[in-house]
Every structure is written in structure tokens, then in C-alpha cells.
């Protein structure tokens, strides 16, 4: 019972922490962000597992987290408000040659992060970008100026 | 017979930016979230500062000290402890507390059952159950003599602990065990 509750709390706590810490995992993950994700995950394990290193405990906790994950994924499809809470909303970072400084500052994203994504699309400078959008999964989508013609 | 494949017409449900690209941006929600984030970061900083100070145990504010009026018996312990984390409770004896090179100490049962007393140094010469706790006798050849109880609380809670030494008023105090 206690181990299942610890798993529930650990999962909810990790989801909340990752949500608050920022939306830059995935393709944009830098080495220091790797450290963050693994360190937070490792520390959470210490209290979730505790001294109950049994097979039964591990299976019970894994299934608890699987059910929670399923429920959250299901709730996201049913409620856009819940989806915004768990994943955030896409944000336009650059729009027709104009930065959106509040979005950049708020999401702790630098212009070279946008340029890195632009280079991925074989663009050489900012003026070739029509839109740069920070997606909910942390990736930056680039819409080329030429694509909008 | 095979079931017909259910189909639904695609609707333009994702709001567009500049009426040309469907992004689904919700700037108003994001502004509220950033305000919430600021509060969360402030709460994180407060939590860490309180943690460093020892409000949640293992810091200066968690350390406590009790003594008899004449300073003959001194008790040092952590008033806030953490589940599964080792800590010590030290009792120091001087003068009149040592009789015939012996110390007689009574400890409430929470010391073992709730606070997880694992070890006593030095080992008591005798120990007996009684009066809702344990009676210990320790040999004491030098002064001051110190007895150290190694604790490792198994579960969180607020526990009452009592310690008594012959001819001295008993100590009654509370220990909070954090999850």
C-alpha cells in the first residue's frame, strides 16, 4: 500500500518538476539538461523504492506508474485544459522577422537555440525563418519563409 | 461481415496565428502559468532555505538540548528527524547522577518502538522491561559519562519520549519524524 502511494507521489512529483523546470528535453537536450533529468529521476527513486527492493514491489510500482500514465494520456485527449496543464501550449518564438522576447525569456530559450533548429532545416540565417514555434514536446519547429509563399 | 470504418470530417479546430498557421497557441494561459511558476520557484527557494536551517531535520534548528537545573544530566538530540535516517540521542551524566560507579536510566518505550533504537554505546550492564519503558544500568568509571543511543526511526510521526534518571526529574520531550 505504502509503496504504491510512494510511486503515485513520485510520478506526480516528477511530472510537476519537469513541467516547472522547463520544456527543453528531447531534441534540444543539452548535456547539463541530461544531468538534470537523470539526477532528479535518481533522487526520486531513493524515496519511491525505499528499502523495499523486492520483485513484487518493483512490479507493483511499475504497474502503478503505467496506470497513472495511461490515465493522464486519456485525460489529455478528453480535456484541452488538462492537456495545457500537463504539456503547456505551443508558443511562437519568432514571427515574420520579429522575436517574441517574453516567450523567449519565459521559456529560457536563447536565439542560438532557435538557430540550431533552423540549421537542422538547412537554413543559414534568421531571415530565412518565417515562424519558429516552441512545441509542447520541447522541440522548436521552423517554418521557412519560402514555404509561406 | 466486416465492420465499416468509422470516419469523421477534419475540422479546423486548432487556432491559427496571423490566420495562416495552425499553432494552437494560448498566450493567456502561458502568462498565468509563468505567474504560477514564479510562485513555485519562490516556494522551492523557501523550502531549500528551511531545509538548510534544519527545519526538516539534519540542520542547526533541529538540534535540541535539555538539562537538569544543576546541569548534572544533559540530553542532546534532534527534535526533528527523518524516516530511515540515523541520528543520535546523547545523555551526559556528572556528579550525583553517577552512584557506586553506575548509572541507572529509564527510557520510554517509544525509544525502541517508534524511534528505532538500534544500538546503545556503551552496552548496558543490565536492561529490564518495566514502567512502560526500559530500565538500563550502565557502568561508569569516569566523569562525565556519556551514553549514546543510535536511532533510525522506521516511520514518520510525532512521538513522545521520556527519559528518567534516579533522583532527578524525568525529561519529557517530543520528536517529530519527517517522511
XYZ file of C-alpha atoms in Angstrom:
328
model
C 0.000 0.000 0.000
C 2.662 2.498 1.091
C 4.920 1.613 -1.836
C 2.068 2.188 -4.320
C 1.351 5.577 -2.731
C 5.051 6.443 -2.915
C 5.020 5.544 -6.617
C 1.937 7.744 -7.171
C 3.548 10.652 -5.342
C 6.909 10.108 -7.067
C 5.314 10.078 -10.511
C 3.133 13.145 -9.841
C 6.098 14.967 -8.295
C 8.368 14.190 -11.272
C 5.719 15.263 -13.798
C 5.269 18.517 -11.884
C 9.020 19.141 -11.519
C 9.763 18.519 -15.173
C 6.833 20.769 -16.095
C 8.104 23.599 -13.878
C 11.806 23.220 -14.584
C 11.197 23.822 -18.246
C 10.345 22.489 -21.601
C 13.650 21.739 -23.232
C 14.061 17.982 -23.185
C 14.022 15.834 -26.321
C 15.894 17.078 -29.344
C 17.001 20.275 -27.603
C 18.535 18.471 -24.632
C 21.991 19.728 -23.774
C 24.497 17.917 -21.506
C 23.507 19.917 -18.423
C 19.862 19.044 -19.041
C 20.813 15.364 -19.209
C 22.293 15.778 -15.734
C 19.077 17.390 -14.516
C 16.768 14.665 -15.822
C 18.894 11.747 -14.615
C 19.676 13.352 -11.259
C 16.059 14.204 -10.469
C 14.986 10.723 -11.606
C 17.658 9.036 -9.497
C 16.840 11.059 -6.395
C 13.129 10.347 -6.778
C 13.929 6.628 -6.930
C 15.508 6.736 -3.484
C 12.250 7.537 -1.705
C 9.948 5.720 -4.139
C 11.796 2.408 -3.714
C 12.996 2.978 -0.131
C 14.293 -0.237 1.389
C 11.723 -2.394 -0.416
C 13.906 -3.855 -3.153
C 11.617 -6.820 -3.832
C 10.355 -8.065 -7.197
C 6.741 -7.638 -6.006
C 7.371 -4.031 -5.030
C 9.023 -3.221 -8.364
C 6.206 -4.808 -10.382
C 3.545 -3.079 -8.259
C 5.170 0.318 -8.643
C 5.784 -0.085 -12.379
C 2.127 -1.031 -12.898
C 1.006 1.912 -10.745
C 3.033 4.296 -12.898
C 1.752 2.641 -16.092
C -1.860 3.142 -14.952
C -1.174 6.767 -13.992
C 0.477 7.399 -17.323
C -2.493 5.860 -19.134
C -4.940 7.981 -17.116
C -3.025 11.198 -17.803
C -2.781 10.386 -21.526
C -6.524 9.624 -21.599
C -7.419 12.804 -19.672
C -5.324 14.855 -22.112
C -7.456 13.670 -25.017
C -10.674 14.464 -23.148
C -9.812 17.929 -21.854
C -7.770 20.565 -23.643
C -7.456 22.477 -20.350
C -5.852 19.413 -18.739
C -3.579 18.981 -21.764
C -2.429 22.597 -21.367
C -1.704 21.971 -17.694
C 0.394 18.863 -18.304
C 2.100 19.811 -21.572
C 1.750 23.577 -21.820
C 0.852 25.336 -25.011
C 2.894 25.807 -28.202
C 4.498 29.246 -28.246
C 5.591 31.357 -31.189
C 9.182 32.488 -30.596
C 9.823 34.226 -33.890
C 7.216 35.598 -36.229
C 7.861 37.262 -39.584
C 11.271 38.645 -38.673
C 10.255 39.657 -35.135
C 11.262 37.916 -31.924
C 8.764 37.449 -29.138
C 11.051 38.382 -26.228
C 8.558 37.492 -23.469
C 8.139 33.977 -24.791
C 11.924 33.583 -25.217
C 12.662 34.853 -21.719
C 9.767 33.000 -20.125
C 10.836 29.702 -21.654
C 14.552 30.393 -21.026
C 15.397 29.931 -24.701
C 18.233 31.768 -26.439
C 18.302 32.840 -30.068
C 21.049 30.287 -30.791
C 18.650 27.512 -29.689
C 16.315 28.688 -32.463
C 19.194 28.900 -34.935
C 20.247 25.337 -34.048
C 16.794 24.136 -35.091
C 16.933 26.313 -38.191
C 20.264 24.755 -39.237
C 18.597 21.380 -38.817
C 16.262 22.519 -41.606
C 19.269 23.658 -43.666
C 18.580 27.342 -43.085
C 21.589 29.625 -42.818
C 20.206 32.754 -41.123
C 17.251 34.103 -39.166
C 15.851 35.989 -42.137
C 15.052 32.663 -43.794
C 12.709 31.825 -40.907
C 9.060 32.818 -41.129
C 7.985 31.214 -37.848
C 9.823 29.496 -35.014
C 7.465 27.689 -32.680
C 8.322 26.033 -29.388
C 6.282 22.853 -29.399
C 4.793 21.158 -26.361
C 7.428 18.390 -26.524
C 10.223 20.976 -26.320
C 11.269 20.907 -29.951
C 11.440 24.103 -31.973
C 9.556 23.872 -35.267
C 10.851 26.068 -38.050
C 8.642 27.271 -40.887
C 10.751 28.584 -43.757
C 9.872 31.936 -45.292
C 9.884 30.275 -48.701
C 7.249 27.764 -47.537
C 4.770 30.592 -46.827
C 4.816 31.958 -50.354
C -19.323 -9.230 -42.135
C -16.537 -6.661 -41.622
C -17.433 -3.559 -39.643
C -17.471 -0.348 -41.726
C -14.582 2.011 -40.931
C -15.866 4.982 -38.963
C -14.784 8.317 -40.394
C -15.192 11.912 -39.220
C -14.650 15.077 -41.213
C -11.494 17.054 -40.380
C -12.364 20.337 -38.694
C -10.173 23.380 -38.301
C -10.048 23.132 -34.505
C -6.514 24.422 -33.860
C -6.406 28.243 -33.636
C -4.173 29.936 -36.218
C -1.510 32.613 -35.844
C -1.991 35.516 -38.279
C -4.702 33.402 -39.843
C -2.094 31.393 -41.715
C -0.523 28.727 -39.494
C -2.371 26.441 -37.081
C -0.363 26.525 -33.856
C -2.928 26.401 -31.064
C -1.010 28.956 -29.035
C -2.699 30.078 -25.802
C -0.771 33.138 -24.665
C -3.225 33.966 -21.881
C -2.785 30.531 -20.313
C 1.003 30.837 -20.644
C 1.019 34.204 -18.841
C -0.915 32.658 -15.954
C 1.480 29.691 -15.938
C 4.539 31.955 -15.746
C 2.998 33.722 -12.741
C 2.351 30.345 -11.129
C 5.930 29.277 -11.945
C 7.302 32.324 -10.137
C 5.375 31.329 -7.019
C 6.625 27.754 -7.339
C 10.267 28.892 -7.652
C 9.812 31.131 -4.585
C 8.372 28.137 -2.700
C 11.327 25.968 -3.811
C 13.823 28.548 -2.539
C 11.969 28.860 0.792
C 11.899 25.078 1.142
C 15.627 24.728 0.467
C 16.495 27.560 2.911
C 14.314 25.986 5.615
C 15.922 22.635 4.849
C 19.419 24.123 5.192
C 18.391 25.669 8.506
C 17.250 22.258 9.712
C 13.505 22.861 9.999
C 13.012 19.477 8.320
C 15.817 17.845 10.291
C 19.584 17.379 9.870
C 20.423 21.033 10.493
C 21.150 23.559 13.249
C 17.497 24.270 14.102
C 16.736 20.578 14.559
C 19.293 20.165 17.344
C 17.881 20.334 20.867
C 19.358 20.240 24.323
C 17.809 19.583 27.731
C 19.435 19.680 31.156
C 18.564 19.375 34.810
C 18.628 22.639 36.781
C 22.084 21.888 38.201
C 23.460 20.619 34.881
C 24.091 17.131 36.226
C 22.222 15.383 33.416
C 22.289 16.725 29.857
C 20.347 15.370 26.910
C 21.239 16.233 23.324
C 19.028 15.059 20.473
C 17.457 16.076 17.187
C 13.916 17.344 17.710
C 13.199 16.816 14.009
C 14.368 13.561 12.486
C 13.819 11.797 9.183
C 12.382 8.371 8.445
C 15.077 5.745 7.965
C 17.853 8.249 8.650
C 20.300 7.591 11.501
C 20.568 10.083 14.356
C 21.851 10.003 17.920
C 20.458 10.839 21.319
C 23.211 11.541 23.844
C 22.793 11.634 27.604
C 25.672 13.039 29.658
C 25.969 12.383 33.397
C 28.015 14.174 36.061
C 28.379 14.154 39.861
C 25.313 12.898 41.644
C 23.917 11.118 38.612
C 26.668 8.511 38.956
C 26.285 6.329 42.027
C 28.525 3.448 43.017
C 30.135 3.753 39.565
C 26.761 3.034 37.984
C 24.167 4.980 36.051
C 20.529 3.986 36.205
C 18.420 5.249 33.347
C 14.805 4.649 32.366
C 13.654 5.291 28.775
C 10.064 5.339 27.473
C 9.068 2.557 25.110
C 8.856 4.931 22.105
C 12.659 4.954 22.101
C 12.669 1.433 20.682
C 9.238 1.025 19.092
C 8.856 4.399 17.355
C 12.337 5.890 17.151
C 14.060 2.647 16.177
C 16.833 2.495 18.763
C 19.403 0.223 17.069
C 22.362 0.410 19.375
C 23.466 1.784 22.750
C 27.040 2.770 23.489
C 28.310 1.666 25.909
C 26.339 -1.532 26.181
C 24.159 -1.539 29.317
C 25.186 -3.945 32.058
C 21.529 -4.779 32.618
C 18.272 -3.972 30.902
C 14.748 -4.792 32.039
C 11.243 -4.021 30.865
C 9.082 -2.028 33.268
C 7.012 1.097 33.945
C 6.077 1.461 30.259
C 9.662 1.509 29.126
C 13.095 0.062 29.720
C 15.346 0.266 32.768
C 19.051 0.304 31.984
C 22.108 0.106 34.197
C 25.446 1.283 32.821
C 28.898 1.006 34.345
C 30.523 4.449 34.789
C 34.153 4.735 35.836
C 34.890 8.221 34.547
C 33.113 11.536 34.752
C 31.422 12.942 32.737
C 29.926 9.739 31.382
C 28.074 9.742 28.104
C 25.557 7.266 26.774
C 24.720 7.372 23.091
C 21.522 5.906 21.646
C 21.656 5.308 17.890
C 18.230 5.918 16.400
C 16.756 5.199 12.998
C 13.008 5.949 13.004
C 11.134 3.482 10.777
C 8.061 5.637 10.133
C 7.013 9.288 10.263
C 5.046 10.815 13.129
C 5.210 12.900 16.292
C 6.491 10.813 19.176
C 6.692 11.449 22.909
C 9.861 10.389 24.579
C 10.631 10.247 28.286
C 13.965 9.704 29.982
C 14.401 9.351 33.700
C 17.451 9.188 35.937
C 17.197 8.166 39.611
C 16.605 11.148 41.950
C 16.189 13.599 39.059
C 13.020 14.891 37.440
C 12.249 12.998 34.242
C 12.683 14.606 30.834
C 9.598 14.615 28.638
C 10.010 15.798 25.080
C 8.648 15.320 21.583
C 10.457 14.217 18.439
C 8.971 14.867 15.018
C 9.918 12.296 12.386
C 9.585 13.644 8.852
C 8.561 11.324 5.989
